[in-house]
C-alpha positions as a printed NumPy array, in Angstrom:
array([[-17.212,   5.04 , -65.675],
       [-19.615,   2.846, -66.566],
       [-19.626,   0.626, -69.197],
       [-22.783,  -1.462, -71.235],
       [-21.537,  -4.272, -73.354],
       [-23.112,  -5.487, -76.309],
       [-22.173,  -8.197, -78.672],
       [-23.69 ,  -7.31 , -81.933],
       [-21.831,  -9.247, -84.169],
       [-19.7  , -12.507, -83.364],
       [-18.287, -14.855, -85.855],
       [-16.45 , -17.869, -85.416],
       [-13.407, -19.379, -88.095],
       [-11.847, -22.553, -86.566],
       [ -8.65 , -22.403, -89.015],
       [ -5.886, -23.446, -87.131],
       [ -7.204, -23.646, -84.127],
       [ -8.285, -19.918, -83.869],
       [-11.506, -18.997, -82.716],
       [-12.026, -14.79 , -84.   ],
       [-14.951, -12.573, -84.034],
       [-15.787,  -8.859, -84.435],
       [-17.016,  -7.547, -81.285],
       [-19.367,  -4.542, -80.656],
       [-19.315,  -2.503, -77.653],
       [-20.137,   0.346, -75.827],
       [-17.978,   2.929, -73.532],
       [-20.31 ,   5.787, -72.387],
       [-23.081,   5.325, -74.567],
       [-20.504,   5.28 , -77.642],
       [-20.523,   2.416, -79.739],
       [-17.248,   0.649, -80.822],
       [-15.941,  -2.318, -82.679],
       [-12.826,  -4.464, -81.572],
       [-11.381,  -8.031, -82.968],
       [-11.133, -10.55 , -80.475],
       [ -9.605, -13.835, -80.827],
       [ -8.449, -16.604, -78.859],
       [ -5.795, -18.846, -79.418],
       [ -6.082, -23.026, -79.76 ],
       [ -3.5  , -23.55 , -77.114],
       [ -5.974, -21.027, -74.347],
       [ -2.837, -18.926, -72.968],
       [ -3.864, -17.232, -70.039],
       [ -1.881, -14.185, -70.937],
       [ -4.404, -11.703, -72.681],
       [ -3.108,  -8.719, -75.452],
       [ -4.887,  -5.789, -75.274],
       [ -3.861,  -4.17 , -78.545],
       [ -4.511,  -0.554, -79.714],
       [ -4.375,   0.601, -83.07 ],
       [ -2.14 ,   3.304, -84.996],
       [ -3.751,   6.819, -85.641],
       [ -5.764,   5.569, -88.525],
       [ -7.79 ,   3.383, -86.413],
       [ -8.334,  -0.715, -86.144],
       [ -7.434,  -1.925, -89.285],
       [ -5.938,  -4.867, -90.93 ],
       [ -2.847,  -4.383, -90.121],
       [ -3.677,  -4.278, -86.181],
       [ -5.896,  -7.576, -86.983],
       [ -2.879,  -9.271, -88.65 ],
       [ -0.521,  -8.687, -85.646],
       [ -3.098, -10.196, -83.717],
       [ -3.825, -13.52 , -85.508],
       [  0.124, -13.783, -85.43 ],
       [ -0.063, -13.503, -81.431],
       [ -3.173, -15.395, -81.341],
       [ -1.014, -18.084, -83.436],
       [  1.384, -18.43 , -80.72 ],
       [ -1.907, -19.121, -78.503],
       [ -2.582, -15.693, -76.962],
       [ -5.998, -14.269, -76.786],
       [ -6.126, -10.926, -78.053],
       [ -8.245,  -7.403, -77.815],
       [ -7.802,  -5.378, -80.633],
       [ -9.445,  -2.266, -79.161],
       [-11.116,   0.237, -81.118],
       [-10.449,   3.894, -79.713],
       [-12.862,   5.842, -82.277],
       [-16.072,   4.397, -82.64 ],
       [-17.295,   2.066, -85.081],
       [-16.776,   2.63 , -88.703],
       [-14.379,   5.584, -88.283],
       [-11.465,   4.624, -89.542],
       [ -9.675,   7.733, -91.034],
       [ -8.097,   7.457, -94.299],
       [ -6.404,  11.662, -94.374],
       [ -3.873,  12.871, -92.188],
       [ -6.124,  15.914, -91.182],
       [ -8.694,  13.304, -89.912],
       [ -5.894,  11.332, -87.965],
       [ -4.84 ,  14.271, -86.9  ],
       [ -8.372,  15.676, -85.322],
       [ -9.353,  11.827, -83.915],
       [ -5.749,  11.494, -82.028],
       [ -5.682,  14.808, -81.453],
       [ -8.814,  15.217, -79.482],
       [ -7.73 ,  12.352, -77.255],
       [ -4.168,  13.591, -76.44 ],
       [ -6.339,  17.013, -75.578],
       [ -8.663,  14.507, -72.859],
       [ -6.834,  12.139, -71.277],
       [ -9.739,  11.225, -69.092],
       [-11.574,  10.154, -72.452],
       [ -8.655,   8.511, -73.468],
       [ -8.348,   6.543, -70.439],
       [-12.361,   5.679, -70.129],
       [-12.229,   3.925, -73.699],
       [ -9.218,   2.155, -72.978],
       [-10.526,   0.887, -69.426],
       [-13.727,   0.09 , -71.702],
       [-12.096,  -2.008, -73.88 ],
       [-10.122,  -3.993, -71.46 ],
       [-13.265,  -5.003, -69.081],
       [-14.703,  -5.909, -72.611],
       [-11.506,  -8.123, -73.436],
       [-11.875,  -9.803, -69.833],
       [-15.697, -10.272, -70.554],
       [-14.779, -12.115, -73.169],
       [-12.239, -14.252, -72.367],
       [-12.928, -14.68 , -68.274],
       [-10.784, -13.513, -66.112],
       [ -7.275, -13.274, -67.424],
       [ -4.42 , -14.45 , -64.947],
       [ -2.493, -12.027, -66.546],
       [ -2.331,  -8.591, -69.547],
       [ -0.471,  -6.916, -71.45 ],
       [ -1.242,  -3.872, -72.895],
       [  0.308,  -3.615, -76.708],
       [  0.272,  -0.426, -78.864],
       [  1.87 ,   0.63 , -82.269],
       [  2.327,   4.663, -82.916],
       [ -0.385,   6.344, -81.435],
       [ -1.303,   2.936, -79.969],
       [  1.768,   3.01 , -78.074],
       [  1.172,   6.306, -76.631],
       [ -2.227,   5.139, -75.648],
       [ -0.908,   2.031, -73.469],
       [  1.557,   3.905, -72.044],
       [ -1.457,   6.253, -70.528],
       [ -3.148,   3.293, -69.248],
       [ -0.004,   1.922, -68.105],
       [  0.257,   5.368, -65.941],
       [ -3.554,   5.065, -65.008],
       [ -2.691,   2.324, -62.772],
       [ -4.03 ,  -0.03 , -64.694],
       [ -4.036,  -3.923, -63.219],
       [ -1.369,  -5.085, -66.414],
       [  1.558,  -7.151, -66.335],
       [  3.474,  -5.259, -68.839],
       [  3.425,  -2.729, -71.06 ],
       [  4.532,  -2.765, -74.29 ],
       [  5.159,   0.579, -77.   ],
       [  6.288,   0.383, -80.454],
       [  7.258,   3.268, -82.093],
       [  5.101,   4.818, -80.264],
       [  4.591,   8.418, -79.049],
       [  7.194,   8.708, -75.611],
       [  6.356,  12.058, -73.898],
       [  4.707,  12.251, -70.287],
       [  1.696,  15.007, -69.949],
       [  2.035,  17.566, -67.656],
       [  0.968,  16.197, -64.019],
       [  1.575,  13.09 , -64.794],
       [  4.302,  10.472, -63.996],
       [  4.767,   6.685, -63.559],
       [  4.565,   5.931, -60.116],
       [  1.068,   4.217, -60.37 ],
       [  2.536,   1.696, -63.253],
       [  2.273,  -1.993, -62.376],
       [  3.946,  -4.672, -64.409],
       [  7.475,  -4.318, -67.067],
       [  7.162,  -2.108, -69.636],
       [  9.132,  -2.619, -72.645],
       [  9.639,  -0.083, -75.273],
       [ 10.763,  -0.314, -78.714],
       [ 11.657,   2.865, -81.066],
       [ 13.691,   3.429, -84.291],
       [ 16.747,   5.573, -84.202],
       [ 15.89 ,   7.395, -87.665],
       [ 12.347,   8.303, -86.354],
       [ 11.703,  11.656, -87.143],
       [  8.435,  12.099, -85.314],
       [  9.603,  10.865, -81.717],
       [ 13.039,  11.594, -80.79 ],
       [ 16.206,  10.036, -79.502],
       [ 16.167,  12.944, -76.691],
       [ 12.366,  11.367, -76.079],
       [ 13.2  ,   7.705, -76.122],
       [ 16.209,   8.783, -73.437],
       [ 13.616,  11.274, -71.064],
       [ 11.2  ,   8.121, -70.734],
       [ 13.708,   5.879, -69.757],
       [ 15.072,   8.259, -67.314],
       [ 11.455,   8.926, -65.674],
       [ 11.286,   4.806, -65.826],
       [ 14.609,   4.824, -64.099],
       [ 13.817,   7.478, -60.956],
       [  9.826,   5.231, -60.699],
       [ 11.793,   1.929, -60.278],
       [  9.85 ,   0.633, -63.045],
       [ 11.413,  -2.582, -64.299],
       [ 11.931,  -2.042, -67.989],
       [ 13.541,  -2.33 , -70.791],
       [ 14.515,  -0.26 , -74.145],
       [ 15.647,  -0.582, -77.132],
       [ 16.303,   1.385, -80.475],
       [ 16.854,   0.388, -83.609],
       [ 19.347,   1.182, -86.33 ],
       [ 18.19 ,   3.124, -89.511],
       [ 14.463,   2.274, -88.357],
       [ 11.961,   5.287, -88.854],
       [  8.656,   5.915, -87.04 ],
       [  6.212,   3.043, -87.64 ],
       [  8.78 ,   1.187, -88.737],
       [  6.969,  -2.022, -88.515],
       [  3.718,  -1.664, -90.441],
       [  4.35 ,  -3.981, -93.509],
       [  4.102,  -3.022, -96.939],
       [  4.687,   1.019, -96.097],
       [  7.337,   3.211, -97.117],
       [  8.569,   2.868, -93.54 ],
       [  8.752,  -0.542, -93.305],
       [ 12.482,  -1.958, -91.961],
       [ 12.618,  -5.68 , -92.028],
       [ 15.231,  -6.049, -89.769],
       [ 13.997,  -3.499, -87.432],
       [ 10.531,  -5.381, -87.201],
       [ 11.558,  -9.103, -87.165],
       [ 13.961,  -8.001, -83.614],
       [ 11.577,  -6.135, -82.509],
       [  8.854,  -8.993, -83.146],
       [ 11.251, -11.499, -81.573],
       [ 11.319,  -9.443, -78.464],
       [  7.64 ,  -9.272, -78.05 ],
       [  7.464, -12.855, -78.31 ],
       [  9.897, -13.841, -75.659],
       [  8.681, -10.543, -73.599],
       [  4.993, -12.02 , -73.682],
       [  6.507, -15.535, -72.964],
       [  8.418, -14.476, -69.974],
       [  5.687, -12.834, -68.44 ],
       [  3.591, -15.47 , -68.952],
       [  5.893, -18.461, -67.475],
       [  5.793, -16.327, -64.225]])
């Protein structure tokens, strides 16, 4: 795969310490647009984050000034080209769609995005791949890619393993974090992954949460379960800080 980077656009805001910027990038001769930002305190831990099914929006940028708060620099990756950012189901459902149809693709613009992350930011000592919904379906791929990450990390995110594929290539923890009332992923799901986690010896770690639907943490929705989100939050946290004490 090869992969031509170009910065098109880079702003700085030193608020807090943070240092953010749109980024513009290419993957095959696609152009795409991520968020970067690096945190005062220069953790060498980078997040590569990947949006929900409606593309990189605000609310992917807001969980990553929070993580960028705690001194984390952090990718948001953009998976369908810059200035697509669906706003109908039907269009979520063709954009995701096609990608769960070609995992190859899939896996090319997510291997684009990190190599732009590490341009960025150097070499990282150490990643972790972070998705919400379809996001969280989309790390787990790169997770199973073989990626070079440190862990893994799915929230409410899509569970199921493609045919032909397994997790025996996974490096790094994987943690993964569902609701118990989500309709869209099921319990039976949540308990097949953990199972195929189980028989890779993949060091991990799952939890679901009480009365907590699908996207269950994207604030401001219908969906949205406090509780559910501020454990699930507080795992990430200590998750990303264990990881990056070792």
């Amino acid at each position: 795969m090869g992969v031509t980077r170009m910065l098109v656009l880079f702003w700085a805001l030193w608020a807090g310490g943070l240092q953010a910027g749109s980024v513009r990038y290419q993957v095959e001769g696609q152009t795409f647009e991520g968020y970067h930002l690096a945190g005062a305190s220069q953790q060498s831990t980078l997040v590569l984050l990947v949006h929900d099914w409606d593309g990189l929006t605000g609310y992917e940028m807001k969980r990553a000034d929070m993580l960028a708060a705690l001194g984390y620099r952090v990718f948001a990756a953009d998976l369908f080209g810059v200035g697509v950012r669906p706003t109908t189901v039907e269009d979520k459902k063709r954009l995701t769609g096609a990608l769960y149809l070609d995992r190859a693709s899939m896996r090319a613009l997510l291997a684009g995005a990190l190599a732009e992350a590490t341009r960025l930011g150097g070499k990282p000592e150490k990643v972790v791949a972070l998705g919400y919904c379809f996001g969280g379906a989309a790390v787990l791929e790169l997770a199973r890619s073989g990626a070079d990450l440190h862990g893994t990390v799915s929230v409410h995110g899509g569970l199921e393993t493609p045919p032909g594929q397994n997790y025996q290539q996974v490096r790094g923890r994987v943690l993964i974090q569902h609701g118990s009332a989500d309709e869209a992923v099921s319990l039976g799901q949540f308990a097949a992954l953990i199972g195929e986690l189980e028989r890779a010896g993949i060091s991990h770690e799952a939890t679901s949460y009480s009365g907590a639907p699908h996207a269950f943490s994207v604030f401001g929705s219908d969906r949205y379960h406090a509780e559910a989100d501020a454990l699930a939050w507080q795992r990430l946290v200590g998750f990303l800080a264990e990881i990056s004490a070792k």
